[in-house]
Every structure is written in C-alpha cells, then in structure tokens.
Amino acid sequence: MQAITVRDRNAGLAGMSLTDMPYPHSAENDVIVRVHAAGFTPGELDWPATWTDRAGRDRTPSVPGHELSGVVAELGYGTERTYSATAPAPDPTWWSVGSSSRPFRLLGRVAGMVAARLSRRVGAGFQLSGRGLVGTARPGAMTPGRMGRGPGQKRTLRSTPNPASVRTGNLVNVAEQARDKNGSRLTERGRATQERILRAAADMMYVKGVSLTTLDEVRAASGTSKSQLYRHYPDKDALVRDVVALQAAELLERQHQLLQRLSSLRGLERWRNAIIEHNALRNGAYGCPLGSLASELADQDEEARQAIARHFDTWEGLLEAGLVRMKDSGVLRADADAGELATGLMAALQGGYLLAQTARDVKPMRIALDMAIGHVKAYAVPAEDANPPEGGTRGR
C-alpha cells in the first residue's frame, strides 16, 4: 500500500511524498474504518454532510482545530456511540478509541491535500462497500509520528455504523483479499478453488465437527488436489480460522438484517420467531454455527477462541443497540441496562441452541427465549405512562 508521508508541515505539497508501506497483517474481526482526507486548514476539510446512527442520533464527524488528520466515517457492527480518541505518547499516529466495554485501537493514516491511496483490507465479518478510503486497525502497521499531533491531545470521532452486506458469493473476501502464500493476488481460478475449499470445510465442520473433519475429506469434498489444498491452507489451523471467519460473517449478516431496525418488544419477538423457525428446519440439529465452533475450539485454540469471543460480542452489540433504541424511544424504562439485557438474551439463545440440539426439538429454545424476553418486558414503560394525556395527540 502507499501512504502520504509529511516531511515538512509548512511546505504544503512540496513537503509531502507518497511512500510505499508494507501491508499490515490483519486478522479476522479487525476494526474496519472508512477514512476521509482532511487538510491543513478548515477550508480544506471535506466532511460528509451528515451521519445518523441507528438510534437516529447525529454522528457528524468533527475534529477540533485543523491538524492534518483522517476522520472515521464508518465502523463495524455495533459501534454507534461517540468516542473520544487520545493520541498516546510517544506515538501520535495511533489513537486509543473505544467505550469502556469495547475498546479498540484505530490507525489514523495520513492524508493531506492530495488523496492517499490506502489499501483496502477486509477483516472477516466486516466487509464494507461503497466509495471512500478504507483501512484497518492493526498495531505496528505505520511508522510513528506521522500525524503531527501532540501527545495527549484529544479529538472527537463521531461515526455511524453502516456495515454493508457480506458478499457470501465471494467467500475469499470474507477472509481478506485473496493472496497466495507469496503475497501476490490470486487468479480468478485460484479464488474459485479457495472458495470451494472453504465452503466444503465450513459445511463439513458444521455437521461433523472440527476434530472429526480431516484435510483429506475437505480435499475430496472440494474436488481439489493436495497441492491446491496446501497452497491455500498449509495446515488445518489456517483453514479453521477462515471457517470461523466465514461462519461468523454469514451469521452476523443475517442477524444484522434482523436487528438493524429493532425498536419495539414486538420486533424482539419477531427476532425470536425467525431464529426458532430457522432452527426448527433441522429439528435443532447441529446447533449454532458459531456456538458449535466455540464448544470445540475454546480450550484448544486460543486465537480461535478470541476471534469467536469478538464475534459473540458483535452479535450481542446488535441486540444491545436495539435495546438502547427502545430506551430512547420510551419503550423501556431509563433504568433498564441494555448491556445486561443483551447478555441475558444471548445466554438464553445459546443455551436454547444446546438444549434443542440435544433434544432434537426447538421447544427448549422457545422456552429459554420467552423467559429472557419476559425479563426485558419487565422494564417496559406502562401503557398509561406511554399514552399522551387526555386531549393530547398520539405520536406515530
């Protein structure tokens, strides 16, 4: 990739140069951001007109002052709040960004009066589409000291979550842009081969489990040779990591579609019904695609465990965002803890998956989710408090 390096901030374009930078090695669930270029003076700043989050709140990007900077305009699933970013000494290139519950680090790549050609690196489950400059968060990806911002100074990043759908028709993109072991881009045939391997492995591991799925079985099911298989996946661990990424991407996309507009108790019940109906197609067999992987890998593969934990956190964040909207709109009382309620719903869901898988019956899942939703309803604003006073008008 290439980035703008500023040698002299007072020299304008003459003080800038386009520098080759090594590609950062991004893992699944890296934070994906869209960065818009900013300039040296307020007149050179070119912000999007407005950004509104899922709760309808304004998240227009803003940066105090006029230092050279990039402004975050998109984050991954579940990130919808205003974050305060502080450049830690002695490396002002990096900003610590996050809430108390979901901290992460964001790489602010430099862009000035000329556009920086940033690498498009897609982390699993967070594929974004559309125009703009796209980058990833990853420690050590850039040389320190490029932002020209003093240590400890703060800037506020306001952003809207706008994850586009994961293109499941092109599975290689789920595990990042496809590259072979030498770092060069795969051909169309190579991408198709990797897609076949990944899909065959995901299907087999979901039905048989990770431990009982062998590379020879994956090779036979995908119709590939040993050399093709080992070119894309030199060992089973590498394949398992991409399977985790793929299963999470597909599951989170479905959940995003179900939960992106959640704002009522009836909507929560529709979410419950959709999950139960989908699980009933197999009489509860095989369980949750992500939970099944967690039960096998959590004590065997620490990297996979951490990735799965992040995916669950993302999923729970979608539920929490919907519950926050319900609080903001007056459906739930102000004392309802959206985070704790979301955790309760997720625990009931995963326990329901396990019991339904064991019983080959979705009834335990229905009971568990009904009890969890009943707990949410305990925080509902009474109808008489929600209704307008006599003679008043009723909102839509």
Tab-separated table of C-alpha atoms in Angstrom:
chain	number	residue	atom	x	y	z
A	1	MET	CA	0.000	0.000	0.000
A	2	GLN	CA	1.011	3.651	-0.188
A	3	ALA	CA	0.551	6.498	2.268
A	4	ILE	CA	1.320	10.203	2.365
A	5	THR	CA	4.384	10.988	4.457
A	6	VAL	CA	4.626	14.599	5.647
A	7	ARG	CA	8.242	15.744	5.916
A	8	ASP	CA	7.507	19.455	6.432
A	9	ARG	CA	4.036	20.595	7.501
A	10	ASN	CA	4.755	24.190	6.484
A	11	ALA	CA	5.801	23.334	2.927
A	12	GLY	CA	2.403	22.251	1.610
A	13	LEU	CA	2.516	19.768	-1.249
A	14	ALA	CA	6.273	20.143	-1.547
A	15	GLY	CA	6.623	18.765	1.957
A	16	MET	CA	4.688	15.601	1.167
A	17	SER	CA	5.703	12.413	-0.567
A	18	LEU	CA	3.929	9.193	-1.489
A	19	THR	CA	5.688	6.362	0.361
A	20	ASP	CA	5.363	2.611	-0.017
A	21	MET	CA	4.358	0.903	3.204
A	22	PRO	CA	4.225	-2.819	3.972
A	23	TYR	CA	0.789	-4.355	4.161
A	24	PRO	CA	-0.372	-4.843	7.748
A	25	HIS	CA	-1.256	-8.421	8.588
A	26	SER	CA	-4.894	-8.091	9.596
A	27	ALA	CA	-6.719	-10.814	11.484
A	28	GLU	CA	-10.396	-11.571	11.439
A	29	ASN	CA	-12.522	-9.031	13.292
A	30	ASP	CA	-10.036	-6.203	12.843
A	31	VAL	CA	-11.744	-2.847	13.036
A	32	ILE	CA	-12.532	-1.657	9.528
A	33	VAL	CA	-12.856	2.087	9.019
A	34	ARG	CA	-13.543	4.459	6.172
A	35	VAL	CA	-11.220	7.453	6.363
A	36	HIS	CA	-11.878	10.777	4.647
A	37	ALA	CA	-8.925	13.044	3.889
A	38	ALA	CA	-8.513	16.275	5.829
A	39	GLY	CA	-6.211	19.195	5.129
A	40	PHE	CA	-4.108	21.803	6.914
A	41	THR	CA	-6.779	24.495	7.239
A	42	PRO	CA	-10.516	24.434	7.925
A	43	GLY	CA	-11.184	25.395	4.314
A	44	GLU	CA	-9.510	22.239	3.118
A	45	LEU	CA	-11.639	19.923	5.240
A	46	ASP	CA	-14.202	17.990	3.244
A	47	TRP	CA	-16.597	16.186	5.596
A	48	PRO	CA	-19.685	14.196	4.638
A	49	ALA	CA	-22.778	16.350	5.174
A	50	THR	CA	-24.355	14.280	7.911
A	51	TRP	CA	-24.187	10.880	9.556
A	52	THR	CA	-27.024	9.452	11.632
A	53	ASP	CA	-26.702	6.328	13.725
A	54	ARG	CA	-29.242	3.523	14.151
A	55	ALA	CA	-30.891	5.348	17.056
A	56	GLY	CA	-31.433	8.439	14.902
A	57	ARG	CA	-28.763	10.495	16.666
A	58	ASP	CA	-26.464	12.797	14.741
A	59	ARG	CA	-22.917	11.480	14.411
A	60	THR	CA	-21.448	14.097	12.079
A	61	PRO	CA	-17.626	13.735	12.026
A	62	SER	CA	-15.806	16.627	13.684
A	63	VAL	CA	-12.204	17.408	14.569
A	64	PRO	CA	-11.319	20.364	16.818
A	65	GLY	CA	-8.668	22.527	15.230
A	66	HIS	CA	-7.196	21.978	11.792
A	67	GLU	CA	-4.373	19.493	12.230
A	68	LEU	CA	-3.644	17.046	9.454
A	69	SER	CA	-5.866	14.058	10.178
A	70	GLY	CA	-8.218	11.399	8.964
A	71	VAL	CA	-11.817	11.247	10.112
A	72	VAL	CA	-13.573	7.984	10.784
A	73	ALA	CA	-16.840	7.743	8.889
A	74	GLU	CA	-17.635	4.059	9.328
A	75	LEU	CA	-17.049	1.425	11.963
A	76	GLY	CA	-18.030	-2.205	12.197
A	77	TYR	CA	-21.169	-3.777	13.588
A	78	GLY	CA	-22.482	-2.463	16.886
A	79	THR	CA	-20.331	0.678	17.231
A	80	GLU	CA	-22.703	3.632	17.305
A	81	ARG	CA	-21.595	5.899	20.115
A	82	THR	CA	-19.389	8.969	20.188
A	83	TYR	CA	-15.838	8.053	21.075
A	84	SER	CA	-13.071	10.240	22.445
A	85	ALA	CA	-9.718	9.472	20.860
A	86	THR	CA	-6.443	10.345	22.544
A	87	ALA	CA	-3.063	10.122	20.831
A	88	PRO	CA	-0.801	8.288	23.299
A	89	ALA	CA	2.786	9.426	23.713
A	90	PRO	CA	5.196	8.941	22.107
A	91	ASP	CA	3.329	7.715	19.021
A	92	PRO	CA	0.778	10.238	17.749
A	93	THR	CA	-0.038	8.055	14.767
A	94	TRP	CA	-2.152	5.804	16.974
A	95	TRP	CA	-5.357	6.788	18.701
A	96	SER	CA	-6.927	4.809	21.512
A	97	VAL	CA	-10.599	4.660	20.632
A	98	GLY	CA	-13.456	2.913	22.362
A	99	SER	CA	-16.032	2.700	25.086
A	100	SER	CA	-15.448	1.162	28.487
A	101	SER	CA	-16.881	-2.151	27.294
A	102	ARG	CA	-15.483	-2.394	23.758
A	103	PRO	CA	-12.067	-0.748	23.482
A	104	PHE	CA	-10.019	-0.967	20.326
A	105	ARG	CA	-7.194	0.886	18.630
A	106	LEU	CA	-7.543	2.799	15.423
A	107	LEU	CA	-4.789	3.611	12.964
A	108	GLY	CA	-5.186	7.163	11.678
A	109	ARG	CA	-3.457	7.074	8.306
A	110	VAL	CA	-2.208	10.367	6.961
A	111	ALA	CA	-3.927	12.079	4.048
A	112	GLY	CA	-3.385	15.666	3.004
A	113	MET	CA	-4.300	17.884	0.089
A	114	VAL	CA	-3.648	15.002	-2.263
A	115	ALA	CA	-5.507	11.729	-1.843
A	116	ALA	CA	-3.709	8.913	-0.083
A	117	ARG	CA	-4.115	5.610	-1.861
A	118	LEU	CA	-4.911	3.364	1.033
A	119	SER	CA	-5.044	-0.395	0.896
A	120	ARG	CA	-8.500	-1.961	1.098
A	121	ARG	CA	-8.097	-4.666	3.702
A	122	VAL	CA	-11.242	-6.542	4.640
A	123	GLY	CA	-11.477	-8.179	8.050
A	124	ALA	CA	-13.736	-11.182	8.380
A	125	GLY	CA	-17.328	-10.320	9.085
A	126	PHE	CA	-16.810	-6.616	8.471
A	127	GLN	CA	-16.806	-6.248	4.726
A	128	LEU	CA	-17.717	-2.697	3.720
A	129	SER	CA	-18.705	-1.483	0.299
A	130	GLY	CA	-19.039	1.877	-1.392
A	131	ARG	CA	-16.685	4.723	-2.191
A	132	GLY	CA	-14.020	6.080	0.098
A	133	LEU	CA	-10.663	5.299	1.567
A	134	VAL	CA	-10.673	2.135	3.627
A	135	GLY	CA	-8.105	0.851	6.096
A	136	THR	CA	-7.777	-1.440	9.095
A	137	ALA	CA	-6.690	-1.104	12.686
A	138	ARG	CA	-3.549	-3.081	13.396
A	139	PRO	CA	-0.626	-2.208	15.700
A	140	GLY	CA	2.711	-1.520	14.051
A	141	ALA	CA	1.326	-1.001	10.566
A	142	MET	CA	2.739	2.516	10.132
A	143	THR	CA	5.790	4.472	11.215
A	144	PRO	CA	5.111	6.568	14.344
A	145	GLY	CA	4.986	10.339	14.289
A	146	ARG	CA	3.156	10.978	11.033
A	147	MET	CA	0.032	12.677	12.314
A	148	GLY	CA	1.702	15.874	13.508
A	149	ARG	CA	-0.390	15.856	16.672
A	150	GLY	CA	0.970	16.396	20.150
A	151	PRO	CA	0.870	13.533	22.670
A	152	GLY	CA	-2.190	13.514	24.881
A	153	GLN	CA	-4.243	15.862	22.711
A	154	LYS	CA	-7.807	14.741	22.109
A	155	ARG	CA	-10.033	14.675	19.089
A	156	THR	CA	-13.628	13.503	18.946
A	157	LEU	CA	-14.648	10.978	16.320
A	158	ARG	CA	-18.326	10.737	15.555
A	159	SER	CA	-19.408	7.978	13.284
A	160	THR	CA	-22.325	5.979	12.008
A	161	PRO	CA	-22.302	2.185	11.792
A	162	ASN	CA	-23.022	1.325	8.213
A	163	PRO	CA	-21.844	-2.244	7.541
A	164	ALA	CA	-22.685	-3.422	4.075
A	165	SER	CA	-23.740	-6.973	3.493
A	166	VAL	CA	-21.057	-9.600	3.343
A	167	ARG	CA	-20.787	-10.892	-0.183
A	168	THR	CA	-21.207	-14.566	0.522
A	169	GLY	CA	-20.995	-15.238	-3.191
A	170	ASN	CA	-17.314	-14.371	-2.965
A	171	LEU	CA	-16.153	-16.230	0.109
A	172	VAL	CA	-12.494	-15.378	-0.266
A	173	ASN	CA	-13.256	-11.753	0.622
A	174	VAL	CA	-14.553	-12.932	3.988
A	175	ALA	CA	-11.052	-13.937	4.976
A	176	GLU	CA	-9.479	-10.773	3.434
A	177	GLN	CA	-8.456	-10.101	-0.116
A	178	ALA	CA	-7.243	-13.392	-1.507
A	179	ARG	CA	-3.484	-13.714	-1.778
A	180	ASP	CA	-1.341	-16.742	-2.306
A	181	LYS	CA	1.488	-17.748	0.012
A	182	ASN	CA	3.939	-15.497	-1.858
A	183	GLY	CA	1.737	-12.437	-1.305
A	184	SER	CA	0.584	-11.955	-4.898
A	185	ARG	CA	-3.069	-11.762	-5.860
A	186	LEU	CA	-4.849	-14.960	-6.733
A	187	THR	CA	-6.184	-15.532	-10.195
A	188	GLU	CA	-9.916	-15.966	-10.733
A	189	ARG	CA	-9.344	-19.720	-10.881
A	190	GLY	CA	-7.346	-19.567	-7.645
A	191	ARG	CA	-10.106	-17.646	-5.897
A	192	ALA	CA	-12.688	-20.153	-7.096
A	193	THR	CA	-10.546	-23.012	-5.781
A	194	GLN	CA	-10.142	-21.364	-2.394
A	195	GLU	CA	-13.878	-20.708	-2.216
A	196	ARG	CA	-14.616	-24.387	-2.867
A	197	ILE	CA	-12.179	-25.474	-0.170
A	198	LEU	CA	-13.528	-23.001	2.366
A	199	ARG	CA	-17.180	-23.801	1.713
A	200	ALA	CA	-16.584	-27.562	1.819
A	201	ALA	CA	-14.675	-27.232	5.098
A	202	ALA	CA	-17.327	-24.994	6.664
A	203	ASP	CA	-20.142	-27.379	5.743
A	204	MET	CA	-18.287	-30.457	6.989
A	205	MET	CA	-17.134	-28.868	10.239
A	206	TYR	CA	-20.666	-27.686	10.974
A	207	VAL	CA	-22.100	-31.184	10.544
A	208	LYS	CA	-19.212	-33.386	11.755
A	209	GLY	CA	-17.326	-31.006	13.994
A	210	VAL	CA	-13.810	-29.634	13.657
A	211	SER	CA	-11.990	-32.565	15.240
A	212	LEU	CA	-13.644	-35.193	13.030
A	213	THR	CA	-13.075	-33.273	9.795
A	214	THR	CA	-9.791	-34.126	8.081
A	215	LEU	CA	-7.962	-32.258	5.347
A	216	ASP	CA	-8.241	-35.308	3.107
A	217	GLU	CA	-12.032	-35.201	3.465
A	218	VAL	CA	-12.067	-31.492	2.669
A	219	ARG	CA	-9.879	-32.094	-0.374
A	220	ALA	CA	-12.211	-34.823	-1.642
A	221	ALA	CA	-15.371	-32.807	-0.968
A	222	SER	CA	-13.987	-29.722	-2.706
A	223	GLY	CA	-12.611	-31.639	-5.683
A	224	THR	CA	-9.107	-30.258	-5.260
A	225	SER	CA	-5.671	-31.819	-5.338
A	226	LYS	CA	-3.303	-31.960	-2.381
A	227	SER	CA	-1.082	-29.311	-3.932
A	228	GLN	CA	-4.052	-26.973	-4.390
A	229	LEU	CA	-5.262	-27.525	-0.837
A	230	TYR	CA	-1.878	-26.963	0.786
A	231	ARG	CA	-1.153	-23.945	-1.394
A	232	HIS	CA	-4.144	-22.146	0.105
A	233	TYR	CA	-4.133	-23.796	3.541
A	234	PRO	CA	-0.768	-25.203	4.651
A	235	ASP	CA	-2.295	-26.638	7.840
A	236	LYS	CA	-5.647	-27.301	9.437
A	237	ASP	CA	-5.345	-24.377	11.855
A	238	ALA	CA	-5.245	-21.900	8.979
A	239	LEU	CA	-8.335	-23.479	7.456
A	240	VAL	CA	-10.194	-23.479	10.778
A	241	ARG	CA	-9.520	-19.761	11.253
A	242	ASP	CA	-11.069	-18.978	7.884
A	243	VAL	CA	-14.026	-21.258	8.645
A	244	VAL	CA	-14.616	-19.325	11.872
A	245	ALA	CA	-14.456	-16.082	9.902
A	246	LEU	CA	-16.858	-17.339	7.247
A	247	GLN	CA	-19.425	-18.742	9.677
A	248	ALA	CA	-19.306	-15.544	11.717
A	249	ALA	CA	-19.656	-13.326	8.654
A	250	GLU	CA	-22.717	-15.148	7.384
A	251	LEU	CA	-24.345	-15.382	10.808
A	252	LEU	CA	-23.702	-11.733	11.675
A	253	GLU	CA	-25.076	-10.589	8.349
A	254	ARG	CA	-28.326	-12.477	8.990
A	255	GLN	CA	-28.513	-11.061	12.496
A	256	HIS	CA	-27.801	-7.560	11.238
A	257	GLN	CA	-30.731	-7.834	8.849
A	258	LEU	CA	-32.994	-8.993	11.699
A	259	LEU	CA	-31.812	-6.488	14.296
A	260	GLN	CA	-30.790	-3.328	12.445
A	261	ARG	CA	-34.236	-1.744	12.954
A	262	LEU	CA	-35.152	-3.379	16.252
A	263	SER	CA	-37.008	-0.756	18.300
A	264	SER	CA	-40.003	-2.499	19.909
A	265	LEU	CA	-40.940	-5.511	22.003
A	266	ARG	CA	-42.850	-6.872	19.034
A	267	GLY	CA	-39.665	-6.596	16.985
A	268	LEU	CA	-37.822	-8.587	19.631
A	269	GLU	CA	-40.470	-11.299	19.373
A	270	ARG	CA	-40.107	-11.351	15.580
A	271	TRP	CA	-36.353	-11.852	16.024
A	272	ARG	CA	-37.073	-14.781	18.374
A	273	ASN	CA	-39.544	-16.306	15.915
A	274	ALA	CA	-37.115	-16.055	12.990
A	275	ILE	CA	-34.359	-17.855	14.906
A	276	ILE	CA	-36.672	-20.601	16.175
A	277	GLU	CA	-38.196	-21.181	12.741
A	278	HIS	CA	-34.759	-21.446	11.142
A	279	ASN	CA	-33.536	-23.885	13.792
A	280	ALA	CA	-36.737	-25.940	13.512
A	281	LEU	CA	-35.883	-26.794	9.892
A	282	ARG	CA	-33.287	-29.235	11.282
A	283	ASN	CA	-35.193	-30.070	14.485
A	284	GLY	CA	-32.449	-28.298	16.387
A	285	ALA	CA	-29.639	-30.436	14.935
A	286	TYR	CA	-26.063	-29.082	14.789
A	287	GLY	CA	-26.789	-26.051	16.987
A	288	CYS	CA	-25.489	-22.524	16.484
A	289	PRO	CA	-22.802	-22.319	13.760
A	290	LEU	CA	-20.671	-20.064	15.961
A	291	GLY	CA	-21.507	-21.698	19.286
A	292	SER	CA	-20.656	-25.150	17.946
A	293	LEU	CA	-17.211	-23.927	16.942
A	294	ALA	CA	-16.762	-22.306	20.355
A	295	SER	CA	-17.521	-25.529	22.211
A	296	GLU	CA	-14.784	-27.344	20.268
A	297	LEU	CA	-12.130	-24.676	19.955
A	298	ALA	CA	-12.323	-22.597	23.143
A	299	ASP	CA	-9.946	-24.876	25.069
A	300	GLN	CA	-7.843	-25.961	22.087
A	301	ASP	CA	-7.051	-22.852	20.029
A	302	GLU	CA	-6.585	-19.548	21.862
A	303	GLU	CA	-6.536	-17.468	18.682
A	304	ALA	CA	-9.792	-19.026	17.518
A	305	ARG	CA	-11.324	-18.566	20.974
A	306	GLN	CA	-10.520	-14.864	20.955
A	307	ALA	CA	-11.938	-14.452	17.457
A	308	ILE	CA	-15.166	-16.251	18.387
A	309	ALA	CA	-15.461	-14.157	21.554
A	310	ARG	CA	-15.218	-10.994	19.466
A	311	HIS	CA	-17.890	-12.277	17.097
A	312	PHE	CA	-20.208	-13.021	20.016
A	313	ASP	CA	-19.521	-9.533	21.345
A	314	THR	CA	-20.507	-8.112	17.966
A	315	TRP	CA	-23.708	-10.159	17.933
A	316	GLU	CA	-24.547	-9.075	21.467
A	317	GLY	CA	-23.824	-5.493	20.431
A	318	LEU	CA	-26.551	-5.681	17.787
A	319	LEU	CA	-29.037	-6.701	20.469
A	320	GLU	CA	-27.786	-4.001	22.815
A	321	ALA	CA	-28.162	-1.330	20.130
A	322	GLY	CA	-31.791	-2.342	19.606
A	323	LEU	CA	-32.479	-2.202	23.336
A	324	VAL	CA	-30.864	1.247	23.509
A	325	ARG	CA	-33.241	2.409	20.782
A	326	MET	CA	-36.135	1.018	22.804
A	327	LYS	CA	-34.974	3.048	25.809
A	328	ASP	CA	-34.503	6.200	23.742
A	329	SER	CA	-37.994	5.907	22.259
A	330	GLY	CA	-39.648	5.317	25.630
A	331	VAL	CA	-40.490	1.637	25.157
A	332	LEU	CA	-38.207	0.626	28.043
A	333	ARG	CA	-37.602	2.457	31.305
A	334	ALA	CA	-34.494	4.558	31.735
A	335	ASP	CA	-33.156	2.208	34.427
A	336	ALA	CA	-33.044	-0.759	32.022
A	337	ASP	CA	-29.421	-1.840	31.480
A	338	ALA	CA	-29.295	-2.546	27.753
A	339	GLY	CA	-25.939	-4.315	28.019
A	340	GLU	CA	-27.057	-6.724	30.735
A	341	LEU	CA	-30.363	-7.431	28.993
A	342	ALA	CA	-28.491	-8.182	25.755
A	343	THR	CA	-26.190	-10.583	27.611
A	344	GLY	CA	-29.222	-12.333	29.092
A	345	LEU	CA	-30.818	-12.714	25.674
A	346	MET	CA	-27.593	-14.116	24.218
A	347	ALA	CA	-27.157	-16.568	27.093
A	348	ALA	CA	-30.745	-17.780	26.681
A	349	LEU	CA	-30.256	-18.128	22.935
A	350	GLN	CA	-27.046	-20.152	23.193
A	351	GLY	CA	-28.442	-22.337	25.963
A	352	GLY	CA	-31.539	-22.858	23.854
A	353	TYR	CA	-29.412	-23.904	20.885
A	354	LEU	CA	-27.624	-26.502	23.015
A	355	LEU	CA	-30.790	-27.969	24.562
A	356	ALA	CA	-32.591	-28.027	21.212
A	357	GLN	CA	-29.608	-29.801	19.644
A	358	THR	CA	-29.618	-32.428	22.385
A	359	ALA	CA	-33.391	-32.964	22.375
A	360	ARG	CA	-33.771	-32.599	18.588
A	361	ASP	CA	-36.654	-30.285	19.451
A	362	VAL	CA	-36.784	-26.471	19.431
A	363	LYS	CA	-39.171	-26.300	22.399
A	364	PRO	CA	-36.363	-25.711	24.966
A	365	MET	CA	-35.063	-22.844	22.829
A	366	ARG	CA	-38.523	-21.281	22.688
A	367	ILE	CA	-38.930	-21.529	26.464
A	368	ALA	CA	-35.483	-20.030	27.155
A	369	LEU	CA	-36.009	-17.100	24.790
A	370	ASP	CA	-39.538	-16.465	26.074
A	371	MET	CA	-38.192	-16.215	29.628
A	372	ALA	CA	-35.400	-13.844	28.562
A	373	ILE	CA	-37.800	-11.642	26.595
A	374	GLY	CA	-40.158	-11.726	29.567
A	375	HIS	CA	-37.350	-10.244	31.653
A	376	VAL	CA	-36.926	-7.454	29.086
A	377	LYS	CA	-40.677	-6.799	29.218
A	378	ALA	CA	-40.392	-6.289	32.970
A	379	TYR	CA	-38.672	-2.986	32.123
A	380	ALA	CA	-41.382	-1.888	29.688
A	381	VAL	CA	-42.941	1.514	30.311
A	382	PRO	CA	-46.562	1.014	31.474
A	383	ALA	CA	-49.151	1.744	28.816
A	384	GLU	CA	-50.712	4.583	30.821
A	385	ASP	CA	-47.318	6.302	31.079
A	386	ALA	CA	-46.636	5.855	27.387
A	387	ASN	CA	-50.039	7.237	26.307
A	388	PRO	CA	-50.438	11.004	25.744
A	389	PRO	CA	-52.591	12.983	28.200
A	390	GLU	CA	-56.301	13.280	27.510
A	391	GLY	CA	-56.879	15.693	24.667
A	392	GLY	CA	-53.287	15.354	23.501
A	393	THR	CA	-52.023	13.901	20.234
A	394	ARG	CA	-50.584	10.444	19.839
A	395	GLY	CA	-47.191	10.107	18.229
A	396	ARG	CA	-46.592	7.793	15.328
